[in-house]
Amino acid sequence: MAVSRRSHGRLYLAVVDHLKQAIESGVHPVGGRLPSERELAEELGVSRPVVREAIIVLESRGLVQTRHGAGVFVQTDAEVATAATIDSDSGPFEVIEARRLLEGEIAGLAAGLVTERQIAEMQRLIDRIGDTRLDEAAREKADRAFHIALARVTDNDVLVGIVEKLWDMRYQSALCEYFFRRAREIGIEPPVDEHQKVLDALKAGDTDAARAAMREHLARVTENLLIATEEDVRDRARLRVAERRFDFARRAGVKVRG
């Protein structure tokens, strides 16, 4: 039973939906082993790379667990799984790129508008980001609050809303959550010094320095994710190439082995 493509390059989400429904209906019960990648690919009419991406999403949501050398096993019922609906498929590098472009300009604009009260508020947030006595969630919350506070300096609700949305996408997207979790697991934390450079440029009223500091900060976030998930990045690049090869071959009527 072949699955249908939602949109170009997002076929793996259709596989996610199919497998979630199969788990929910009991076709694949809790504790049971999923068919192999090859078997799923043949059953659903997709390539093995697409199946692999779908498994990453399901694993990040706690629905399945990969046991090396044994296979992929259903870990919990789809009906009770947290955030069982995949409502955003944006990847972390797409989100960070958008933030880098937008928040760099926001920082530049804010340099000419920021007040002493707003500077004091952002300094308090930076102090919380760097306070190792706080737990990870509290420090990450302060990080988010810093970026939103900076956007509010512009007095533009549209910009504030976009920054909030981009931040929230890292929690709503299964792939974003997976990559950021991997980064946290190896000890990568919000960088205090980079936030401080942004704030120092704001204090000086230096538009160019503020823009550059924010872009540098978010470029470093990208770099850290690449370090934390180096093998994942290589795998995903190979998956995309393999999927395009599969698509073109299928259109030409050529059977491609996974």
Short mmCIF file of N, CA and C in Angstrom, two decimals, residues 29 116 136 171 236:
data_model
loop_
_atom_site.label_atom_id
_atom_site.label_comp_id
_atom_site.label_asym_id
_atom_site.label_seq_id
_atom_site.Cartn_x
_atom_site.Cartn_y
_atom_site.Cartn_z
N PRO A 29 1.93 -3.67 17.70
CA PRO A 29 1.63 -3.46 19.12
C PRO A 29 2.85 -2.99 19.92
N GLU A 116 17.28 52.40 28.94
CA GLU A 116 18.04 51.87 30.07
C GLU A 116 17.28 50.77 30.78
N GLU A 136 18.44 23.29 33.51
CA GLU A 136 18.55 23.51 32.07
C GLU A 136 17.32 24.22 31.51
N TYR A 171 10.33 23.49 19.50
CA TYR A 171 9.64 22.55 20.37
C TYR A 171 8.54 21.81 19.63
N ARG A 236 21.51 12.72 6.91
CA ARG A 236 20.36 13.39 6.30
C ARG A 236 20.71 13.91 4.91
#
